[in-house]
Coordinates of C-alpha atoms in Angstrom, one line a residue:
M28 CA 0.0 0.0 0.0
A29 CA 2.9 2.4 0.7
G30 CA 3.9 2.2 -3.0
K31 CA 0.5 3.7 -3.9
L32 CA 0.9 6.7 -1.7
R33 CA 1.8 10.0 -3.2
R34 CA 3.2 13.0 -1.4
S35 CA 0.9 16.1 -1.7
E36 CA 2.2 19.6 -2.4
A37 CA 1.1 20.7 1.1
S38 CA 3.1 17.9 2.7
T39 CA 6.2 18.7 0.7
S40 CA 5.9 22.3 1.8
S41 CA 5.5 21.2 5.4
S42 CA 8.5 19.0 5.4
S43 CA 10.6 21.8 3.9
N44 CA 9.6 24.2 6.6
S45 CA 12.8 25.3 8.3
R46 CA 11.0 25.2 11.7
G47 CA 10.3 21.5 11.3
E48 CA 6.9 19.8 11.3
T49 CA 4.2 18.8 13.8
V50 CA 3.5 15.1 14.1
V51 CA 0.9 13.8 16.6
V52 CA -0.9 10.6 17.5
D53 CA -4.6 10.9 18.4
C54 CA -5.4 9.7 21.9
F55 CA -9.1 10.6 21.4
R56 CA -11.4 11.6 24.3
R57 CA -10.0 10.9 27.7
R58 CA -11.6 10.7 31.1
S59 CA -9.5 11.1 34.3
S60 CA -9.5 12.4 37.8
C61 CA -9.3 16.1 38.1
G62 CA -6.1 17.8 39.4
Y63 CA -8.0 21.0 40.3
C64 CA -11.2 19.9 42.2
R65 CA -9.5 16.6 43.3
S66 CA -12.6 14.7 42.2
V67 CA -12.8 11.0 43.2
G68 CA -14.4 10.0 39.9
R69 CA -13.1 10.4 36.4
T70 CA -14.9 13.8 35.9
S71 CA -12.2 15.6 33.9
I72 CA -12.9 15.1 30.2
S73 CA -10.5 16.2 27.5
H74 CA -9.2 15.4 24.0
G75 CA -5.6 14.2 24.0
L76 CA -2.8 14.1 21.5
L77 CA 0.6 12.6 21.9
A78 CA 3.1 14.8 20.1
H79 CA 6.3 13.5 18.5
S80 CA 7.2 17.0 17.5
I81 CA 5.5 20.4 17.3
T82 CA 6.6 23.6 15.6
V83 CA 6.4 26.7 17.7
D84 CA 3.9 28.2 15.2
D85 CA 1.6 25.3 15.4
Y86 CA 1.7 25.2 19.2
Q87 CA 1.0 28.9 19.3
D88 CA -2.1 28.3 17.2
L89 CA -3.1 25.3 19.4
L90 CA -2.8 27.5 22.5
D91 CA -5.2 30.0 20.8
R92 CA -7.7 27.1 20.5
G93 CA -7.5 26.2 24.2
W94 CA -4.8 23.5 24.2
R95 CA -2.0 23.0 26.7
R96 CA 0.8 20.5 27.0
S97 CA 2.1 18.3 29.9
G98 CA 5.5 17.1 28.6
C99 CA 4.8 15.6 25.2
F100 CA 1.1 15.1 25.9
L101 CA -1.3 17.8 24.5
Y102 CA -4.8 18.1 26.0
K103 CA -7.9 20.3 25.5
P104 CA -10.8 20.2 28.0
E105 CA -14.2 19.5 26.6
M106 CA -15.5 22.6 28.1
E107 CA -19.3 21.9 28.2
K108 CA -18.7 18.4 29.8
T109 CA -15.7 18.6 32.1
C110 CA -16.0 19.2 35.8
C111 CA -13.8 22.3 35.8
P112 CA -14.1 24.3 32.6
S113 CA -10.6 25.8 31.9
Y114 CA -10.3 29.1 30.0
T115 CA -7.0 30.1 28.4
I116 CA -6.0 33.4 30.0
R117 CA -3.5 36.0 28.7
L118 CA -2.5 39.6 29.0
R119 CA -0.8 42.0 26.8
A120 CA 2.5 42.7 28.6
S121 CA 2.8 46.3 27.5
D122 CA -0.6 47.1 29.0
F123 CA 0.2 45.6 32.4
A124 CA 0.6 47.8 35.5
P125 CA 1.4 46.2 38.8
S126 CA -1.0 46.5 41.7
K127 CA 0.1 47.7 45.2
E128 CA 0.2 44.1 46.4
Q129 CA 2.4 43.1 43.4
L130 CA 4.7 46.1 44.1
R131 CA 5.0 44.9 47.7
V132 CA 6.3 41.5 46.4
L133 CA 9.0 43.3 44.5
R134 CA 10.0 45.3 47.6
K135 CA 10.2 42.1 49.7
M136 CA 12.7 40.6 47.3
Q137 CA 14.6 43.9 47.2
R138 CA 14.8 43.9 51.1
L139 CA 16.2 40.4 51.0
L140 CA 18.9 41.5 48.5
D141 CA 19.6 44.6 50.5
G142 CA 20.2 42.4 53.6
T143 CA 17.5 43.9 55.7
V144 CA 15.5 40.6 55.8
D145 CA 17.0 37.7 57.6
V146 CA 16.2 34.5 55.8
K147 CA 16.6 32.2 58.8
K148 CA 14.4 34.3 61.0
T149 CA 11.7 34.7 58.4
V150 CA 11.7 31.0 57.6
G151 CA 11.0 30.3 61.3
L152 CA 8.1 32.7 61.3
V153 CA 6.6 31.3 58.1
D154 CA 7.2 27.6 58.8
D155 CA 6.1 27.7 62.4
P156 CA 3.8 30.5 63.4
N157 CA 3.2 29.0 66.8
I158 CA 6.7 29.0 68.4
S159 CA 6.4 28.4 72.1
K160 CA 6.4 31.3 74.5
G161 CA 9.6 32.3 76.2
T162 CA 11.8 31.0 73.4
C163 CA 14.4 33.5 72.5
S164 CA 14.9 34.1 68.8
C165 CA 18.5 35.4 68.6
T166 CA 18.9 35.5 64.8
C167 CA 19.3 39.3 64.8
H168 CA 19.9 41.4 61.8
E169 CA 23.4 42.5 61.0
V170 CA 23.8 46.1 62.0
S171 CA 26.5 48.7 62.3
S172 CA 28.1 49.1 65.7
S173 CA 27.1 52.8 65.7
G174 CA 24.0 53.8 67.7
A175 CA 22.3 55.4 64.7
N176 CA 22.6 52.4 62.5
E177 CA 21.6 50.1 65.3
S178 CA 18.4 52.2 65.8
L179 CA 17.7 52.2 62.1
S180 CA 18.1 48.4 61.9
A181 CA 15.8 47.9 64.9
K182 CA 13.1 50.0 63.2
N183 CA 13.5 48.0 59.9
E184 CA 13.3 44.8 61.9
E185 CA 10.1 45.9 63.6
K186 CA 8.7 47.0 60.3
N187 CA 9.5 43.7 58.7
K188 CA 8.1 41.8 61.6
A189 CA 4.8 43.8 61.4
E190 CA 4.5 43.1 57.7
L191 CA 5.1 39.4 58.2
V192 CA 2.5 39.2 60.9
S193 CA 0.0 41.2 58.8
N194 CA 0.5 38.7 55.9
Y195 CA 0.2 35.8 58.3
L196 CA -3.1 37.1 59.8
S197 CA -4.4 38.0 56.3
D198 CA -3.9 34.4 55.2
Q199 CA -5.8 33.2 58.3
V200 CA -8.7 35.5 57.6
D201 CA -8.7 34.3 54.0
N202 CA -9.0 30.7 55.2
A203 CA -11.9 31.8 57.4
V204 CA -13.6 33.5 54.5
H205 CA -13.4 30.5 52.2
S206 CA -14.5 28.2 55.1
C207 CA -17.6 30.3 55.6
A208 CA -18.3 30.5 51.8
E209 CA -18.0 26.7 51.5
S210 CA -20.3 26.1 54.4
G211 CA -23.0 28.3 52.8
E212 CA -22.7 31.3 55.1
F213 CA -22.6 33.5 52.0
L214 CA -22.3 33.0 48.2
C215 CA -19.5 30.6 47.5
S216 CA -19.6 31.2 43.8
L217 CA -18.4 34.7 44.1
Q218 CA -14.8 35.9 43.4
L219 CA -14.3 37.0 46.9
P220 CA -11.9 39.8 47.7
K221 CA -8.5 39.2 49.2
A222 CA -8.4 39.9 53.0
S223 CA -6.0 42.6 54.2
V224 CA -5.0 42.9 57.8
K225 CA -3.3 46.2 58.7
Q226 CA -1.4 47.2 61.7
V227 CA -3.1 49.9 63.9
S228 CA -0.7 52.7 64.7
S229 CA -0.1 53.8 68.3
A230 CA -1.4 57.3 67.4
K231 CA -4.7 55.9 66.2
R232 CA -5.1 53.6 69.2
K233 CA -4.9 56.7 71.4
M234 CA -7.8 58.2 69.5
L235 CA -10.0 55.1 70.0
A236 CA -12.2 54.2 72.9
E237 CA -10.9 53.0 76.2
G238 CA -9.5 49.5 76.0
A239 CA -8.2 50.0 72.5
K240 CA -4.6 50.3 73.7
D241 CA -4.1 46.6 73.1
L242 CA -5.6 46.8 69.6
M243 CA -2.7 45.7 67.3
Y244 CA -4.2 44.8 63.9
S245 CA -7.6 45.2 62.1
S246 CA -9.3 44.1 58.8
N247 CA -12.3 45.6 57.0
I248 CA -12.8 42.5 54.8
A249 CA -16.5 42.2 55.9
F250 CA -17.4 45.5 54.2
Q251 CA -15.8 44.3 51.0
I252 CA -17.6 41.0 51.1
V253 CA -21.0 42.6 51.6
A254 CA -20.3 45.1 48.8
T255 CA -19.3 42.3 46.5
I256 CA -22.5 40.3 47.3
R257 CA -24.7 43.3 46.7
R258 CA -23.1 44.0 43.4
M259 CA -23.6 40.4 42.4
V260 CA -27.3 40.3 43.3
A261 CA -27.9 43.7 41.5
S262 CA -26.1 42.6 38.4
E263 CA -28.1 39.4 38.1
N264 CA -31.4 41.3 38.5
E265 CA -32.8 38.3 40.3
T266 CA -34.2 37.6 43.7
R267 CA -33.0 34.0 44.2
H268 CA -30.1 35.2 46.5
D269 CA -32.0 38.0 48.2
A270 CA -33.6 36.0 51.1
K271 CA -30.2 34.9 52.5
N272 CA -27.7 37.4 51.3
N273 CA -29.5 40.7 51.4
T274 CA -29.8 40.4 55.1
L275 CA -26.0 40.2 55.5
S276 CA -24.4 43.3 56.9
P277 CA -20.7 44.0 57.6
E278 CA -21.5 43.5 61.3
I279 CA -23.0 40.0 60.7
V280 CA -20.2 38.9 58.3
A281 CA -17.5 40.1 60.8
E282 CA -19.1 38.1 63.6
K283 CA -19.1 35.0 61.5
L284 CA -15.5 35.4 60.5
A285 CA -14.4 36.2 64.1
A286 CA -16.2 33.0 65.2
A287 CA -14.4 31.0 62.5
L288 CA -11.1 32.4 63.8
N289 CA -11.6 31.3 67.4
Q290 CA -9.0 28.6 67.1
L291 CA -6.4 31.2 66.0
S292 CA -7.0 33.0 69.3
E293 CA -5.7 30.0 71.2
T294 CA -2.4 29.8 69.3
S295 CA -1.4 33.2 68.0
G296 CA -1.3 35.3 71.2
F297 CA -4.1 37.5 69.9
S298 CA -7.7 37.8 71.0
I299 CA -10.0 38.3 68.1
R300 CA -13.3 40.3 68.2
A301 CA -15.7 41.8 65.7
C302 CA -16.5 45.5 66.2
N303 CA -18.8 47.5 64.0
G304 CA -18.0 45.4 61.0
H305 CA -14.2 45.3 61.6
I306 CA -12.2 42.2 62.7
N307 CA -9.8 43.4 65.4
F308 CA -6.8 41.6 66.8
Y309 CA -5.9 42.5 70.4
S310 CA -2.7 41.5 72.2
T311 CA -3.5 39.2 75.1
A312 CA -2.9 40.9 78.5
T313 CA 0.2 43.1 78.2
Q314 CA 1.9 40.9 75.7
A315 CA 3.7 42.1 72.6
S316 CA 3.5 44.7 70.1
L317 CA 5.0 44.4 66.7
G318 CA 5.7 41.1 65.0
E319 CA 5.2 38.8 67.9
G320 CA 1.6 37.8 67.2
A321 CA 2.4 35.0 64.8
Q322 CA 5.1 33.7 67.2
N323 CA 3.0 33.5 70.4
V324 CA 4.2 37.0 71.4
T325 CA 6.8 37.5 74.1
S326 CA 6.3 40.1 76.8
S327 CA 6.5 43.8 76.2
K328 CA 9.5 44.0 78.4
E329 CA 11.3 41.5 76.1
S330 CA 10.0 43.3 73.1
A331 CA 11.5 46.6 74.2
A332 CA 14.8 45.0 75.1
G333 CA 15.0 43.0 71.9
C334 CA 15.5 39.8 73.8
K335 CA 16.9 38.6 77.2
R336 CA 20.2 37.8 75.5
K337 CA 20.6 41.2 73.9
A338 CA 24.2 41.5 75.1
C339 CA 25.0 38.2 73.3
C340 CA 23.3 39.4 70.2
M341 CA 25.2 42.7 70.3
R342 CA 28.5 41.0 70.5
K343 CA 27.6 39.1 67.4
N344 CA 26.5 42.3 65.7
V345 CA 29.8 44.0 66.3
K346 CA 31.5 41.2 64.4
H347 CA 29.2 41.8 61.5
S348 CA 29.2 45.5 61.3
Q349 CA 28.4 45.7 57.6
V350 CA 25.0 44.7 56.1
K351 CA 25.4 41.7 53.8
R352 CA 24.0 42.4 50.4
R353 CA 22.8 39.4 48.3
K354 CA 23.0 38.8 44.6
L355 CA 20.1 37.6 42.5
E356 CA 20.8 36.0 39.2
I357 CA 18.1 34.9 36.7
H358 CA 19.3 32.4 34.1
L359 CA 17.2 31.3 31.1
K360 CA 18.3 27.9 29.7
R361 CA 16.9 25.4 27.3
S362 CA 14.8 22.6 28.8
S363 CA 17.1 19.8 30.0
F364 CA 17.5 17.5 33.0
D365 CA 19.4 19.2 35.9
P366 CA 20.0 17.2 39.1
E367 CA 20.0 20.4 41.2
E368 CA 16.6 21.4 39.7
F369 CA 15.2 17.9 40.3
A370 CA 16.3 18.0 43.9
L371 CA 14.5 21.3 44.4
Y372 CA 11.4 20.0 42.6
R373 CA 11.4 16.9 44.8
R374 CA 11.6 19.0 48.0
Y375 CA 8.9 21.4 46.8
Q376 CA 6.5 18.6 45.9
I377 CA 6.9 16.8 49.1
K378 CA 6.8 19.8 51.5
V379 CA 4.4 22.1 49.7
H380 CA 2.1 19.7 47.9
N381 CA 2.5 16.8 50.4
D382 CA 3.5 14.2 47.7
T383 CA 5.0 11.0 49.0
P384 CA 8.7 10.5 48.2
D385 CA 8.0 7.4 46.1
H386 CA 5.6 9.5 44.0
V387 CA 8.2 12.1 43.1
T388 CA 10.4 10.2 40.7
E389 CA 13.0 11.3 38.2
S390 CA 11.0 9.7 35.3
S391 CA 7.7 11.5 36.3
Y392 CA 9.7 14.8 36.6
R393 CA 11.2 14.3 33.1
R394 CA 7.8 13.5 31.5
F395 CA 6.2 16.5 33.1
L396 CA 8.7 19.3 33.0
V397 CA 11.7 18.3 31.0
D398 CA 10.5 16.4 27.9
T399 CA 9.2 18.7 25.2
P400 CA 8.0 18.2 21.7
L401 CA 8.7 21.8 20.7
V402 CA 11.2 22.1 17.8
F403 CA 13.8 24.7 18.9
V404 CA 14.2 27.7 16.7
P405 CA 17.6 29.5 17.1
P406 CA 17.8 33.3 17.1
S407 CA 17.8 34.8 13.6
G408 CA 19.0 38.3 14.2
D409 CA 16.3 39.6 11.8
G410 CA 13.7 40.7 14.4
R411 CA 11.6 37.6 14.0
V412 CA 13.1 35.5 16.8
P413 CA 14.3 36.8 20.2
P414 CA 18.0 36.3 21.2
C415 CA 17.2 33.1 23.2
G416 CA 15.3 31.5 20.3
F417 CA 11.9 29.9 20.4
G418 CA 11.2 26.6 22.4
S419 CA 11.0 25.3 25.9
F420 CA 13.1 26.8 28.7
H421 CA 13.8 26.7 32.4
Q422 CA 14.2 30.0 34.1
Q423 CA 16.4 29.7 37.2
Y424 CA 16.3 32.1 40.1
V425 CA 19.6 32.0 42.1
V426 CA 20.5 33.9 45.2
D427 CA 24.1 34.0 46.3
G428 CA 24.7 30.8 44.3
K429 CA 21.7 29.0 45.8
L430 CA 18.9 27.8 43.4
I431 CA 15.6 29.0 45.0
A432 CA 13.1 28.7 42.2
V433 CA 12.7 27.4 38.6
G434 CA 10.0 28.6 36.2
V435 CA 9.2 26.3 33.3
V436 CA 8.1 28.3 30.2
D437 CA 7.5 28.0 26.5
I438 CA 8.6 31.0 24.4
L439 CA 6.6 31.2 21.2
P440 CA 6.1 33.6 18.3
K441 CA 3.5 35.7 20.1
C442 CA 3.9 34.9 23.8
L443 CA 5.7 33.6 26.8
S444 CA 3.6 30.7 28.1
S445 CA 4.1 30.0 31.8
K446 CA 3.8 26.3 32.5
Y447 CA 5.0 25.6 36.1
L448 CA 7.0 27.0 38.9
F449 CA 8.6 25.2 41.8
W450 CA 10.6 26.8 44.6
D451 CA 12.5 26.3 47.8
P452 CA 10.0 26.1 50.7
D453 CA 12.5 28.1 52.9
F454 CA 11.8 31.1 50.7
A455 CA 8.0 30.9 50.8
F456 CA 7.9 34.3 52.5
L457 CA 9.1 35.9 49.2
S458 CA 5.8 35.0 47.3
L459 CA 7.9 33.6 44.5
G460 CA 4.8 32.7 42.5
K461 CA 3.9 36.3 42.2
Y462 CA 7.5 37.4 41.8
S463 CA 8.3 35.0 38.9
A464 CA 5.1 36.1 37.1
L465 CA 6.2 39.7 37.3
Q466 CA 9.6 38.8 36.0
E467 CA 8.1 36.9 33.1
I468 CA 5.9 39.8 32.2
G469 CA 8.9 42.0 32.3
W470 CA 10.8 39.6 30.1
V471 CA 8.1 39.9 27.4
K472 CA 8.2 43.7 27.6
E473 CA 12.0 43.7 27.2
N474 CA 12.1 41.3 24.3
Q475 CA 9.5 43.1 22.2
V476 CA 12.4 45.2 21.1
H477 CA 14.1 42.1 19.5
C478 CA 10.9 40.4 18.4
P479 CA 7.8 42.7 17.8
S480 CA 5.4 39.8 17.5
L481 CA 6.1 38.7 21.0
Q482 CA 3.5 40.7 22.9
Y483 CA 1.6 38.4 25.3
Y484 CA 2.0 36.6 28.6
Y485 CA -0.1 33.4 28.8
L486 CA -0.8 32.2 32.4
G487 CA -2.2 28.8 31.5
Y488 CA -5.8 28.0 32.4
Y489 CA -8.1 30.2 34.4
I490 CA -10.6 28.1 36.4
H491 CA -13.3 30.3 37.9
S492 CA -14.8 27.4 39.8
C493 CA -11.5 26.7 41.5
S494 CA -10.7 29.4 44.1
K495 CA -7.0 28.5 44.2
M496 CA -6.6 29.3 40.5
R497 CA -8.4 32.7 40.6
Y498 CA -5.2 34.5 41.5
K499 CA -4.5 34.8 37.7
A500 CA -7.1 37.5 37.5
A501 CA -4.9 39.8 39.5
Y502 CA -2.6 40.3 36.5
R503 CA -4.6 42.9 34.6
P504 CA -5.9 43.7 32.1
S505 CA -6.4 40.1 31.0
E506 CA -8.5 38.3 28.5
L507 CA -10.2 34.9 28.4
L508 CA -10.6 32.7 25.3
C509 CA -14.1 32.0 24.2
P510 CA -14.4 28.1 24.2
L511 CA -16.6 28.1 21.0
R512 CA -15.4 30.8 18.7
Y513 CA -11.9 31.2 20.0
E514 CA -12.2 35.0 20.3
W515 CA -10.6 36.9 23.2
V516 CA -13.0 38.5 25.7
P517 CA -12.0 41.0 28.4
F518 CA -12.0 39.5 31.8
N519 CA -14.2 42.3 33.2
I520 CA -17.0 41.1 30.9
A521 CA -16.3 37.4 31.4
S522 CA -16.1 37.4 35.2
P523 CA -19.7 38.2 36.2
L524 CA -20.9 35.7 33.6
L525 CA -18.8 32.9 35.1
D526 CA -20.1 33.8 38.6
R527 CA -23.5 32.4 37.4
K528 CA -22.4 29.2 35.7
P529 CA -19.0 27.6 35.0
Y530 CA -19.4 27.1 31.2
V531 CA -20.2 30.1 29.1
V532 CA -19.9 30.9 25.4
L533 CA -18.1 34.2 26.2
S534 CA -18.2 35.8 22.7
D535 CA -22.0 35.8 22.6
H536 CA -22.2 37.8 25.8
A537 CA -19.3 40.1 24.7
L538 CA -21.3 41.0 21.7
L539 CA -24.4 41.7 23.8
Q540 CA -22.4 43.9 26.2
D541 CA -21.0 46.1 23.4
G542 CA -24.0 48.4 23.3
E543 CA -24.9 48.3 26.9
S544 CA -23.7 50.6 29.7
S545 CA -25.0 48.4 32.6
T546 CA -21.7 46.5 33.0
P547 CA -19.8 47.9 36.0
P548 CA -16.2 48.9 35.4
A549 CA -13.4 46.4 35.9
S550 CA -12.4 48.0 39.2
E551 CA -15.8 47.0 40.6
I552 CA -16.1 43.5 39.1
A553 CA -12.7 42.0 39.2
I554 CA -11.6 42.6 42.8
E555 CA -8.0 41.5 42.9
V556 CA -7.4 37.9 44.0
Q557 CA -4.0 37.4 45.5
H558 CA -1.8 34.3 45.9
D559 CA -1.8 32.1 49.0
D560 CA 1.7 31.0 48.7
N561 CA 1.0 27.8 50.7
C562 CA -1.5 26.5 48.1
D563 CA -1.5 25.6 44.4
E564 CA -1.2 29.1 43.2
D565 CA 2.2 28.7 41.6
T566 CA 0.9 25.8 39.4
N567 CA -0.2 26.7 36.0
D568 CA -0.5 23.1 34.9
V569 CA -1.3 20.0 36.8
L570 CA 0.6 16.8 36.1
I571 CA -1.2 14.9 33.4
D572 CA 0.3 11.5 32.9
D573 CA -0.8 10.0 29.5
T574 CA 0.3 6.5 30.7
E575 CA -2.5 6.5 33.2
M576 CA -5.1 7.0 30.5
I577 CA -5.2 3.8 28.6
E578 CA -8.7 3.2 27.2
P579 CA -10.4 6.0 25.2
E580 CA -14.0 6.6 25.9
S581 CA -16.5 5.2 23.4
E582 CA -17.3 7.8 20.7
S583 CA -20.5 6.2 19.4
S584 CA -22.8 8.4 21.3
D585 CA -21.2 11.7 20.1
D586 CA -22.5 12.8 16.7
G587 CA -20.9 16.2 16.9
S588 CA -24.2 18.0 17.3
G589 CA -23.7 18.8 21.0
P590 CA -23.5 22.3 22.5
E591 CA -20.0 22.9 21.3
T592 CA -20.6 22.2 17.6
S593 CA -19.7 25.5 15.9
V594 CA -20.4 26.9 12.4
E595 CA -16.8 26.0 11.6
T596 CA -17.2 22.3 12.2
L597 CA -20.5 22.1 10.4
E598 CA -19.1 23.8 7.3
N599 CA -16.0 21.6 7.3
F600 CA -17.3 18.1 7.9
D601 CA -15.1 16.9 5.0
V602 CA -12.0 15.3 6.4
G603 CA -10.3 14.7 3.0
D604 CA -7.7 17.4 3.4
I605 CA -6.4 16.2 6.7
L606 CA -2.6 15.4 6.4
I607 CA -1.9 11.8 7.2
G608 CA 1.4 10.3 8.2
L609 CA 1.9 6.7 7.3
K610 CA 5.2 4.8 7.1
G611 CA 7.2 7.9 6.6
S612 CA 5.0 9.4 3.9
R613 CA 2.7 12.5 4.1
V614 CA -0.5 12.3 2.1
R615 CA -4.0 13.8 2.2
Y616 CA -6.7 11.5 3.5
K617 CA -8.7 11.9 0.3
D618 CA -5.8 10.3 -1.6
L619 CA -5.7 7.4 0.9
Q620 CA -9.2 6.5 1.9
R621 CA -9.8 3.9 -0.8
A622 CA -6.9 1.9 0.7
F623 CA -9.2 1.1 3.7
G624 CA -12.1 -1.3 3.9
P625 CA -15.6 0.0 4.7
N626 CA -15.5 -0.7 8.4
A627 CA -12.0 0.6 8.9
R628 CA -12.8 3.7 6.8
S629 CA -15.9 4.4 8.8
Y630 CA -14.1 4.2 12.1
L631 CA -11.1 6.2 11.0
E632 CA -13.3 9.0 9.6
S633 CA -15.3 9.3 12.8
Q634 CA -11.9 9.9 14.6
L635 CA -10.7 12.3 11.9
Y636 CA -13.9 14.3 12.2
R637 CA -13.5 14.7 16.0
Y638 CA -9.8 15.5 15.5
K639 CA -10.6 18.2 12.9
R640 CA -13.2 19.7 15.2
V641 CA -10.8 20.1 18.1
V642 CA -7.7 21.3 16.3
G643 CA -9.5 23.3 13.5
A644 CA -9.6 23.0 9.8
E645 CA -6.5 25.0 9.1
L646 CA -4.3 23.1 11.6
S647 CA -5.6 19.8 10.5
E648 CA -4.1 20.5 7.0
R649 CA -0.7 21.3 8.5
I650 CA -0.3 18.9 11.4
V651 CA 0.7 15.4 10.5
Y652 CA -1.9 12.9 11.9
S653 CA 0.3 9.8 12.4
L654 CA -1.1 6.4 11.7
G655 CA 2.3 4.7 12.3

């Protein structure tokens, strides 16, 4: 049969392409457990392709049709059927402006590099916020022996402590908010605002009522939650939420959250009370002021003195009179196995994601984050390719020679696509997920000079129904990909629609919104969602192991007329122009179909139809559909 095959003009053109060719094996529809909602059943439904090779141009087009890759395995969720509809999200790097929270992340890293943050001390606070009382923490900052520098260092230390405690308490309030939402206390489908706990200045405490002298921190999150719920109910123009949620007031919400934080009162050294809609944190008895709450605060006498072993600490400080500055290096290298990276990945997965050691193997790491089907394109020097080239890369973050994080990215003709990040748990206080995202956005901006087509930053999938993945909306202004027409829709239009149901044909609603003025501005809809650096926020992709998905689901019940059948698929039912790879040859299916018997031809054409529907007519004529 191979002697009868003839090579088409299109296949000749494809093979002569200097960027290589894309060759895939169809894995059909796949069902698996979900890495986002952690479902017990096989509720995640997607179409899969195993790629032998992919050109960067074809992968860019696949991204713009909702595909992603895990190693050499490509997958696209069947949006109207899967448990967690996953929308491709991107932003134009030149339009991005960092928020106040994102700027704080940059300042945290700068303080580390300036030597004003002590890693060991911060690690102790982050890793164990419930250090027993009376324990002396003598890892003091390095200061000058002069009184002025010592005083300045002490103030910086107190400021850093206060910020760490604020962040710690903010995380605890966030946990309480999500707990109340999941238990039905208020709408759990909302994109809830990020809690912010602020330190109360001594001057303000003096102005408050008697008994406020022990007030250390406060949060107004209850007011923000109530405002968000009211906007949601008003935008829906419905009454189905009114009975339960319209009775909510900041006072009621604050009481609920304070009750949910009761356990924290026993371990943090703070008493927690709701007052006029605010959540207030008071130091217990006459215990501590700044920075001690998250460590079971020590006495005010110890706080004023620094610690009981101040003389010991001062002797050490004299020896280290100069502040030690640190050096950050960011290296971008092509994807390859690196033992140091694997050791960091293994530690990260075990400590942050609680994987068992036998689950984190070198082979699974290679399949997930090292192996890539992307054909590398070297720099061209003509403004079409950046200096690093196109392909798959690992971006290493190194502080004073120590590897602290690795970002796995694909650099393509139009974008940098962020795939995964793993980091040293000892540096969790730096919010490295946010920091690396800001660096990657900055990289796109810088390289537009060398490659004008490179304009976008792709953050992977945005999953509105998964609270841990909503942090991606904080990078604005972003767009979501319509799952039917593959048009980009501004997030501020998409967000309220996704509040109502998880699967939406976004482009339909975007057209309806064009002539209406009822849509609130983005600042009112998309309240910024920040990372919780102890959760899955740094993970753009979950590990999808194609070896675990052996049997394809039966296709007999799918006639292509379901809710995701588009005009494109109806008009292009003919599969004759699909490029087939067989025994080293490239040929259109229409020139090959007579070589198959009736039953084999009927089965193959049903698979080709589904394949053409998920990759699109244009790509199906470029990509080689391998039959062996």
